[in-house]
């Protein structure tokens, strides 16, 4: 009988594949993206609007369908609802199954829609696997236009803020009834500062945004003559245009201040970079004394530097497999050894799992009140907490700092809820703090690894010798080239090669290289242990220790696939296990998924800050231009979507 793969092992594979940024990874290694989102709005003379949403998903893995929540607040409701799927040049309409129970599954090709608090919740059952598919939603917003004494407006948060994933290539096309000139219209966009609005002609306006992150929205405000909607029933007896324009001017000024500050920071950064480049250029011109001699001595110098400072000592261990841990140091320290002085984000995961194995941390569930924009709800989430009965063992500095980082800095000092880790990096300042703490953890890990005598410190001497000589060669080459000497070009090429070679000079000590070879053999063992005699395979408790190193070695997936072939369900009930005991995998699945989103938030926040600096200025006149922040008070915005 084929054994079931323990799901706690699958979560580790999820983390290792999910650390790539730009999509949402699910617990079973599925993910999807939304590559295009087009919204067509046709405003009618009675103040209603015919809406068509075309949402293009890219699915990786198997999915049962998609979700969509449409907020119809500040309208008189929705009607004429249809859901379709694009198939080439044609469209296939899906069948409405239920308007009472969202989860009533009638099979692929159907959908349910339930209204709750002025939100139409769609659940579309449409099986999809490793393909791109466009879902189409058509409906009418009744009385969505507001008509004042002097102007009429269409004002909606047309792209909602509750999507699970980033939305890409957003195009919003709004068509008005006939009867206006281009100069009679005004348009304003709010939300992402990277968006652009445009008046095409007297009937058509367009809003476009390259990317909207989860939690952000896009609001469109179109102002037009009242005679275009003579039958509109949403009427307010007010001269609204002065108020609207004053508010838009304020929002545009605030947005442009943010852009100016971003530009100022970008210019300051560029000035600092230019100064650094000038400093390096000055250093490269030093030492034009040795000139032509370096051309003749370059090859023996390279050979000398390689033999003396870069060639690894021969290891005594020659086996293909090593069945025990070669060293007692941590996974992060091992990564420093294997990658010549570097650690990666997956080493954080390995360190945290090792701290759970050492019984310093616990994974528990906690119920708390999660506050939303309009309501609160009780949710249960996993928490990483200090083990009050933790055995008194000595921890490395990077292990202790990791506990303080997540429990004390992000959490409340006793525990941290997983959702808090994700929220921590949603702001630009939080993302930068997270990045700063990561750099501090990385330095602690590399500094402590240096105490293990992994690397030959004399390599620094070789680096200095090679770098100084390369600067001398480059300076002489520049001087000779200015005098039109043919040797100048040769010397410059030699200097560049010598510079690159010298920077990379580094070799392990005899002990370090012995450990390196044994870790590589241990990695081979992890990849192929299921093919070996079971008598030679350590117990499941030992494998719990091995698995944390497998994460840092990048072979956790291979280990996961093999463990069910070697160990039984009864093995997983060993009371000496910690995170592997009884298939407690959901804790780690939730944690690793949250950790992935946190790393993504760090990169995305910094990227958005740079993009804002280059975005188009907001318009306060209504003639089109860049989006501003804030909101003009339009309806909608609470909806969203996803997949299941």
Coordinates of C-alpha atoms in Angstrom, one line a residue, residues 21 43 63 91 121 126 160 193 213 251 280 339 381 407 409 451 532 535 538 545 594 621 638:
X21 CA 8.3 36.7 -5.8
X43 CA -23.0 54.9 -18.6
X63 CA -7.9 24.9 -9.5
X91 CA -17.7 33.3 -25.1
X121 CA -20.1 37.5 -3.6
X126 CA -14.7 26.4 -13.5
X160 CA -11.4 46.8 -5.2
X193 CA 0.5 57.0 -7.8
X213 CA -0.8 45.4 -5.1
X251 CA -5.3 65.6 -3.4
X280 CA 37.0 54.5 -7.4
X339 CA 28.6 29.4 -0.2
X381 CA -4.3 31.8 13.6
X407 CA 9.0 37.4 19.1
X409 CA 10.4 43.2 17.6
X451 CA 34.9 31.4 14.5
X532 CA 20.1 2.2 0.5
X535 CA 19.7 -0.8 8.4
X538 CA 19.3 6.6 11.0
X545 CA 17.7 17.0 12.9
X594 CA 3.4 34.0 5.7
X621 CA -7.6 70.5 -13.5
X638 CA -14.6 46.7 -0.5

